[in-house]
Amino acid sequence: MEEVKVYVLADDYSGYDSEFLAQHGASYLIKMTRSGESVNILFDTGTYGNLILENMRLLDIDPKVIDMIVLSHCHYDHTKGLVEIVEKINKENFPIIAHPTVFRPHFCKEPVLTHVGMPFKYRKKVEELGGEWVLLRNPTEIAENIFVTGEVERVTEFEKTPTLKLYTLENGQLVEDDLKDDVSLVINTEKGIIVISGCSHAGIINITKHAIRITGSNEVRTVIGGFHLIDADEERIRKTVDMLKQLETREIYTGHCTGLKAECLLLKEFGDSFKKLHAGMVITFR
Ligand SMILES: [Fe+2]
Ligand SMILES: [Fe+2]
């Protein structure tokens, strides 16, 4: 009998009457237990590591239990907490998994040119603290029945490009960056797949279809994460929700960059099978 627990350690919402700390960003601890043995994977590290560590303390989770970290993409609201957390974990040869381009320069232009990727100094700093980068481009099983999607194929017409306009540097020029480094986690359970995304810049439908392909499962049990529809137009929001229905997604937990408009439509269409994420939430799958 397997059990999967997802602890929400960072979200932009702290929940009603909650002692947990909110911040701009996402971070989830995934604990998979089978025959008394547990694997603990930290997916993303928010903007502020100290707030994640405080939420872990409130949830009675020792950072030392973390076996590896997976970064969904380069954005600071998923990576900036990394150094503080790796320092607390304090283990040699500690794996940190991300896409090979995660260190690239990555800018927004408005209102002023700002680097919004992972801080450049982190690459070396994390290694000095015992971390080891494992850079994966392809789908990879990182623990039994737990996969990192690798680069997500963008097959859905309305999700061909991310909703955000961002830039990288190539030969001294700013060029558009379509966030190829956006990867998600997939857990293949007896009752279908659980998809966990960071910001879904690759498109949550593309990600879910990719997860179905790599696991060979045709049951979408749960989709969790930020769907980054906060700046999407109504058509894209409507098509996304329709497709989640068409894929027979049984449950949806979303927050962070999903946006109120998309959340309202998800609530309308999914009813009690839709839940809003908040820091401190614990989701249990048996
Ligand atoms: Fe984000
Ligand atoms: Fe993002």
Tab-separated table of C-alpha atoms and ligand atoms in Angstrom:
chain	number	residue	atom	x	y	z
A	1	MET	CA	0.000	0.000	0.000
A	2	GLU	CA	1.473	3.303	-1.061
A	3	GLU	CA	0.837	6.740	0.334
A	4	VAL	CA	1.710	10.082	-1.223
A	5	LYS	CA	1.659	13.291	0.789
A	6	VAL	CA	2.097	16.733	-0.742
A	7	TYR	CA	2.992	19.476	1.767
A	8	VAL	CA	2.495	22.992	0.413
A	9	LEU	CA	5.457	24.922	1.812
A	10	ALA	CA	5.091	28.092	-0.269
A	11	ASP	CA	2.160	29.735	-2.016
A	12	ASP	CA	0.987	33.317	-2.561
A	13	TYR	CA	-1.928	32.608	-0.194
A	14	SER	CA	-1.576	31.467	3.411
A	15	GLY	CA	-5.126	30.220	3.911
A	16	TYR	CA	-7.881	31.538	6.179
A	17	ASP	CA	-7.024	31.974	9.855
A	18	SER	CA	-3.706	30.272	9.265
A	19	GLU	CA	-0.393	30.321	11.128
A	20	PHE	CA	1.504	29.504	7.923
A	21	LEU	CA	3.519	32.076	6.010
A	22	ALA	CA	2.662	33.060	2.437
A	23	GLN	CA	5.121	34.476	-0.099
A	24	HIS	CA	5.346	35.019	-3.839
A	25	GLY	CA	6.359	31.594	-5.119
A	26	ALA	CA	5.837	27.872	-4.938
A	27	SER	CA	7.376	24.986	-3.020
A	28	TYR	CA	6.013	21.515	-2.319
A	29	LEU	CA	7.440	18.594	-0.393
A	30	ILE	CA	6.381	15.284	-1.885
A	31	LYS	CA	6.618	12.324	0.462
A	32	MET	CA	6.036	8.905	-1.079
A	33	THR	CA	5.837	5.990	1.384
A	34	ARG	CA	5.830	2.353	0.360
A	35	SER	CA	6.330	-0.639	2.694
A	36	GLY	CA	7.479	1.673	5.480
A	37	GLU	CA	10.167	3.351	3.323
A	38	SER	CA	9.850	7.023	2.363
A	39	VAL	CA	11.270	9.158	-0.421
A	40	ASN	CA	11.125	12.943	0.109
A	41	ILE	CA	11.454	15.292	-2.839
A	42	LEU	CA	11.376	19.063	-2.512
A	43	PHE	CA	9.891	20.591	-5.654
A	44	ASP	CA	10.856	24.282	-5.929
A	45	THR	CA	12.147	26.589	-3.247
A	46	GLY	CA	10.034	29.779	-3.392
A	47	THR	CA	11.572	33.254	-3.157
A	48	TYR	CA	12.325	33.140	0.572
A	49	GLY	CA	13.950	30.019	1.995
A	50	ASN	CA	13.462	31.199	5.591
A	51	LEU	CA	9.649	31.216	5.212
A	52	ILE	CA	9.719	27.689	3.800
A	53	LEU	CA	11.889	26.502	6.678
A	54	GLU	CA	9.458	28.105	9.146
A	55	ASN	CA	6.483	26.367	7.475
A	56	MET	CA	8.431	23.095	7.658
A	57	ARG	CA	8.967	23.664	11.370
A	58	LEU	CA	5.222	24.259	11.848
A	59	LEU	CA	4.500	21.019	9.955
A	60	ASP	CA	7.101	19.170	12.022
A	61	ILE	CA	9.257	18.323	8.984
A	62	ASP	CA	13.015	18.057	9.466
A	63	PRO	CA	14.833	19.452	6.356
A	64	LYS	CA	17.323	16.586	6.720
A	65	VAL	CA	14.705	14.110	5.438
A	66	ILE	CA	14.860	15.708	1.965
A	67	ASP	CA	16.526	13.315	-0.496
A	68	MET	CA	16.695	15.664	-3.471
A	69	ILE	CA	15.457	18.981	-4.839
A	70	VAL	CA	13.815	19.438	-8.246
A	71	LEU	CA	13.528	22.932	-9.737
A	72	SER	CA	10.586	23.476	-12.079
A	73	HIS	CA	12.235	26.396	-13.942
A	74	CYS	CA	14.641	29.274	-13.451
A	75	HIS	CA	12.267	31.961	-12.100
A	76	TYR	CA	13.387	33.548	-8.832
A	77	ASP	CA	10.035	32.795	-7.162
A	78	HIS	CA	10.895	29.070	-7.513
A	79	THR	CA	14.684	29.176	-7.060
A	80	LYS	CA	15.739	32.051	-4.826
A	81	GLY	CA	15.115	30.114	-1.605
A	82	LEU	CA	17.455	27.353	-2.792
A	83	VAL	CA	20.731	28.333	-1.099
A	84	GLU	CA	19.201	28.789	2.339
A	85	ILE	CA	17.462	25.421	2.129
A	86	VAL	CA	20.503	23.516	0.795
A	87	GLU	CA	22.524	25.044	3.632
A	88	LYS	CA	20.009	23.690	6.159
A	89	ILE	CA	19.889	20.242	4.524
A	90	ASN	CA	23.687	20.176	4.768
A	91	LYS	CA	24.421	16.901	2.949
A	92	GLU	CA	27.300	15.956	0.663
A	93	ASN	CA	26.505	14.828	-2.910
A	94	PHE	CA	22.971	16.140	-2.565
A	95	PRO	CA	21.155	15.998	-5.954
A	96	ILE	CA	19.503	19.118	-7.365
A	97	ILE	CA	17.636	18.369	-10.562
A	98	ALA	CA	16.766	20.944	-13.228
A	99	HIS	CA	16.759	21.510	-16.985
A	100	PRO	CA	20.236	22.117	-18.547
A	101	THR	CA	19.381	25.758	-19.415
A	102	VAL	CA	18.296	26.709	-15.885
A	103	PHE	CA	21.352	28.980	-15.348
A	104	ARG	CA	20.845	31.105	-18.481
A	105	PRO	CA	20.387	34.882	-18.228
A	106	HIS	CA	16.655	35.534	-18.110
A	107	PHE	CA	15.061	38.980	-18.104
A	108	CYS	CA	11.795	40.824	-18.101
A	109	LYS	CA	11.846	44.247	-19.782
A	110	GLU	CA	9.000	46.004	-17.996
A	111	PRO	CA	8.941	48.327	-16.200
A	112	VAL	CA	12.761	48.135	-16.390
A	113	LEU	CA	15.186	45.447	-17.518
A	114	THR	CA	15.450	43.056	-14.559
A	115	HIS	CA	17.033	39.631	-14.172
A	116	VAL	CA	14.227	37.291	-13.074
A	117	GLY	CA	16.093	33.992	-13.409
A	118	MET	CA	18.034	32.116	-10.758
A	119	PRO	CA	20.689	34.382	-9.171
A	120	PHE	CA	23.925	33.783	-11.159
A	121	LYS	CA	26.039	33.110	-8.071
A	122	TYR	CA	23.815	30.173	-7.014
A	123	ARG	CA	25.353	27.669	-9.435
A	124	LYS	CA	28.681	27.675	-7.592
A	125	LYS	CA	27.325	28.508	-4.149
A	126	VAL	CA	25.083	25.437	-4.090
A	127	GLU	CA	28.049	23.205	-5.023
A	128	GLU	CA	30.097	24.686	-2.179
A	129	LEU	CA	27.273	23.656	0.173
A	130	GLY	CA	27.323	19.984	-0.950
A	131	GLY	CA	24.736	20.195	-3.744
A	132	GLU	CA	25.310	18.437	-7.063
A	133	TRP	CA	23.525	19.621	-10.179
A	134	VAL	CA	21.794	16.907	-12.199
A	135	LEU	CA	20.697	18.556	-15.432
A	136	LEU	CA	18.045	16.569	-17.310
A	137	ARG	CA	16.453	17.387	-20.660
A	138	ASN	CA	14.446	14.165	-21.092
A	139	PRO	CA	11.746	12.438	-19.019
A	140	THR	CA	13.486	10.629	-16.163
A	141	GLU	CA	12.287	8.366	-13.353
A	142	ILE	CA	14.003	9.856	-10.281
A	143	ALA	CA	12.432	7.471	-7.735
A	144	GLU	CA	10.123	4.501	-8.189
A	145	ASN	CA	7.057	5.803	-10.099
A	146	ILE	CA	8.124	9.453	-9.742
A	147	PHE	CA	9.179	11.195	-12.967
A	148	VAL	CA	10.591	14.549	-13.938
A	149	THR	CA	8.945	15.385	-17.259
A	150	GLY	CA	12.003	16.992	-18.845
A	151	GLU	CA	11.311	19.452	-21.658
A	152	VAL	CA	7.590	19.453	-22.409
A	153	GLU	CA	6.416	19.082	-25.993
A	154	ARG	CA	4.154	22.020	-26.908
A	155	VAL	CA	1.418	20.408	-28.951
A	156	THR	CA	-1.694	22.340	-27.892
A	157	GLU	CA	-2.579	25.151	-30.299
A	158	PHE	CA	-3.568	27.746	-27.668
A	159	GLU	CA	-0.518	26.951	-25.535
A	160	LYS	CA	2.153	27.321	-28.233
A	161	THR	CA	3.740	30.295	-26.450
A	162	PRO	CA	3.929	31.272	-22.750
A	163	THR	CA	1.675	34.093	-21.532
A	164	LEU	CA	4.719	36.087	-20.416
A	165	LYS	CA	7.174	38.032	-22.615
A	166	LEU	CA	10.641	37.234	-21.339
A	167	TYR	CA	14.129	37.431	-22.800
A	168	THR	CA	17.500	35.739	-22.738
A	169	LEU	CA	20.881	36.771	-24.149
A	170	GLU	CA	22.312	35.323	-27.343
A	171	ASN	CA	25.502	36.739	-28.883
A	172	GLY	CA	25.095	39.983	-26.979
A	173	GLN	CA	21.459	40.433	-27.988
A	174	LEU	CA	18.221	40.167	-26.069
A	175	VAL	CA	16.051	37.514	-27.727
A	176	GLU	CA	12.690	36.074	-26.697
A	177	ASP	CA	12.847	33.216	-24.205
A	178	ASP	CA	10.055	30.630	-24.319
A	179	LEU	CA	11.000	28.892	-21.049
A	180	LYS	CA	12.003	25.504	-22.435
A	181	ASP	CA	13.291	24.733	-18.933
A	182	ASP	CA	9.739	24.431	-17.545
A	183	VAL	CA	9.538	20.882	-16.125
A	184	SER	CA	7.024	19.184	-13.843
A	185	LEU	CA	6.796	16.124	-11.603
A	186	VAL	CA	4.547	13.152	-12.295
A	187	ILE	CA	3.680	10.447	-9.803
A	188	ASN	CA	2.267	7.269	-11.273
A	189	THR	CA	-0.106	5.769	-8.681
A	190	GLU	CA	-2.458	2.790	-8.839
A	191	LYS	CA	-5.355	5.251	-9.211
A	192	GLY	CA	-3.865	7.354	-12.008
A	193	ILE	CA	-1.243	10.062	-12.373
A	194	ILE	CA	-0.657	13.043	-10.108
A	195	VAL	CA	0.879	15.958	-12.011
A	196	ILE	CA	2.680	18.657	-10.009
A	197	SER	CA	3.751	21.780	-11.869
A	198	GLY	CA	5.547	24.939	-10.780
A	199	CYS	CA	4.177	27.742	-13.005
A	200	SER	CA	3.066	25.708	-16.062
A	201	HIS	CA	4.793	28.063	-18.514
A	202	ALA	CA	4.805	25.108	-20.958
A	203	GLY	CA	0.976	25.073	-20.640
A	204	ILE	CA	-0.845	22.860	-18.140
A	205	ILE	CA	-2.559	20.926	-20.952
A	206	ASN	CA	0.766	20.293	-22.726
A	207	ILE	CA	2.233	19.203	-19.388
A	208	THR	CA	-0.645	16.838	-18.557
A	209	LYS	CA	-0.590	15.289	-22.053
A	210	HIS	CA	3.185	14.875	-21.790
A	211	ALA	CA	2.733	13.208	-18.371
A	212	ILE	CA	0.184	10.796	-19.873
A	213	ARG	CA	2.646	9.949	-22.677
A	214	ILE	CA	5.650	9.289	-20.468
A	215	THR	CA	3.809	7.161	-17.903
A	216	GLY	CA	1.534	5.348	-20.344
A	217	SER	CA	-1.336	5.970	-17.903
A	218	ASN	CA	-4.672	7.194	-19.179
A	219	GLU	CA	-6.110	8.269	-15.842
A	220	VAL	CA	-5.496	11.813	-14.633
A	221	ARG	CA	-6.062	11.564	-10.911
A	222	THR	CA	-4.946	15.037	-9.813
A	223	VAL	CA	-3.298	18.153	-11.231
A	224	ILE	CA	-1.556	20.398	-8.704
A	225	GLY	CA	0.311	23.679	-9.161
A	226	GLY	CA	0.358	27.171	-10.514
A	227	PHE	CA	-1.255	27.298	-13.976
A	228	HIS	CA	0.030	30.771	-14.867
A	229	LEU	CA	-3.234	32.062	-16.284
A	230	ILE	CA	-3.082	35.275	-14.254
A	231	ASP	CA	-2.293	37.269	-17.428
A	232	ALA	CA	-4.091	35.017	-19.941
A	233	ASP	CA	-7.089	36.125	-21.986
A	234	GLU	CA	-10.537	34.669	-21.379
A	235	GLU	CA	-10.342	32.361	-24.381
A	236	ARG	CA	-7.171	30.687	-23.179
A	237	ILE	CA	-8.627	30.286	-19.676
A	238	ARG	CA	-11.835	28.743	-21.071
A	239	LYS	CA	-9.968	26.368	-23.388
A	240	THR	CA	-7.643	25.266	-20.573
A	241	VAL	CA	-10.541	24.452	-18.245
A	242	ASP	CA	-12.418	22.653	-21.071
A	243	MET	CA	-9.359	20.539	-21.866
A	244	LEU	CA	-8.814	19.625	-18.206
A	245	LYS	CA	-12.412	18.344	-18.272
A	246	GLN	CA	-11.860	16.520	-21.541
A	247	LEU	CA	-8.830	14.766	-20.043
A	248	GLU	CA	-11.207	13.607	-17.268
A	249	THR	CA	-9.062	15.191	-14.582
A	250	ARG	CA	-10.585	14.034	-11.310
A	251	GLU	CA	-9.182	16.706	-8.961
A	252	ILE	CA	-7.468	20.067	-9.267
A	253	TYR	CA	-5.452	21.966	-6.652
A	254	THR	CA	-4.201	25.292	-7.878
A	255	GLY	CA	-2.864	28.609	-6.613
A	256	HIS	CA	0.252	30.775	-6.997
A	257	CYS	CA	0.111	32.295	-10.526
A	258	THR	CA	-3.221	30.783	-11.621
A	259	GLY	CA	-5.213	33.997	-11.123
A	260	LEU	CA	-8.699	34.640	-9.778
A	261	LYS	CA	-10.487	34.449	-13.158
A	262	ALA	CA	-9.202	30.949	-13.887
A	263	GLU	CA	-9.830	29.832	-10.309
A	264	CYS	CA	-13.452	31.032	-10.525
A	265	LEU	CA	-14.022	29.073	-13.717
A	266	LEU	CA	-12.314	25.977	-12.278
A	267	LEU	CA	-14.560	26.188	-9.208
A	268	LYS	CA	-17.627	26.554	-11.425
A	269	GLU	CA	-16.703	23.575	-13.620
A	270	PHE	CA	-15.097	21.241	-11.074
A	271	GLY	CA	-17.095	22.120	-7.926
A	272	ASP	CA	-15.771	20.303	-4.865
A	273	SER	CA	-13.099	18.606	-6.983
A	274	PHE	CA	-11.355	21.992	-7.233
A	275	LYS	CA	-9.367	23.260	-4.262
A	276	LYS	CA	-7.360	26.422	-3.812
A	277	LEU	CA	-3.808	25.820	-2.634
A	278	HIS	CA	-2.434	27.598	0.400
A	279	ALA	CA	0.766	27.457	2.421
A	280	GLY	CA	0.536	24.741	5.046
A	281	MET	CA	-1.982	22.624	3.128
A	282	VAL	CA	-1.310	18.875	3.259
A	283	ILE	CA	-2.809	16.667	0.539
A	284	THR	CA	-2.852	12.931	1.182
A	285	PHE	CA	-3.305	10.247	-1.504
A	286	ARG	CA	-3.836	6.600	-0.606
B	1	FE	FE	5.926	31.345	-10.391
B	2	FE	FE	7.458	31.253	-13.463
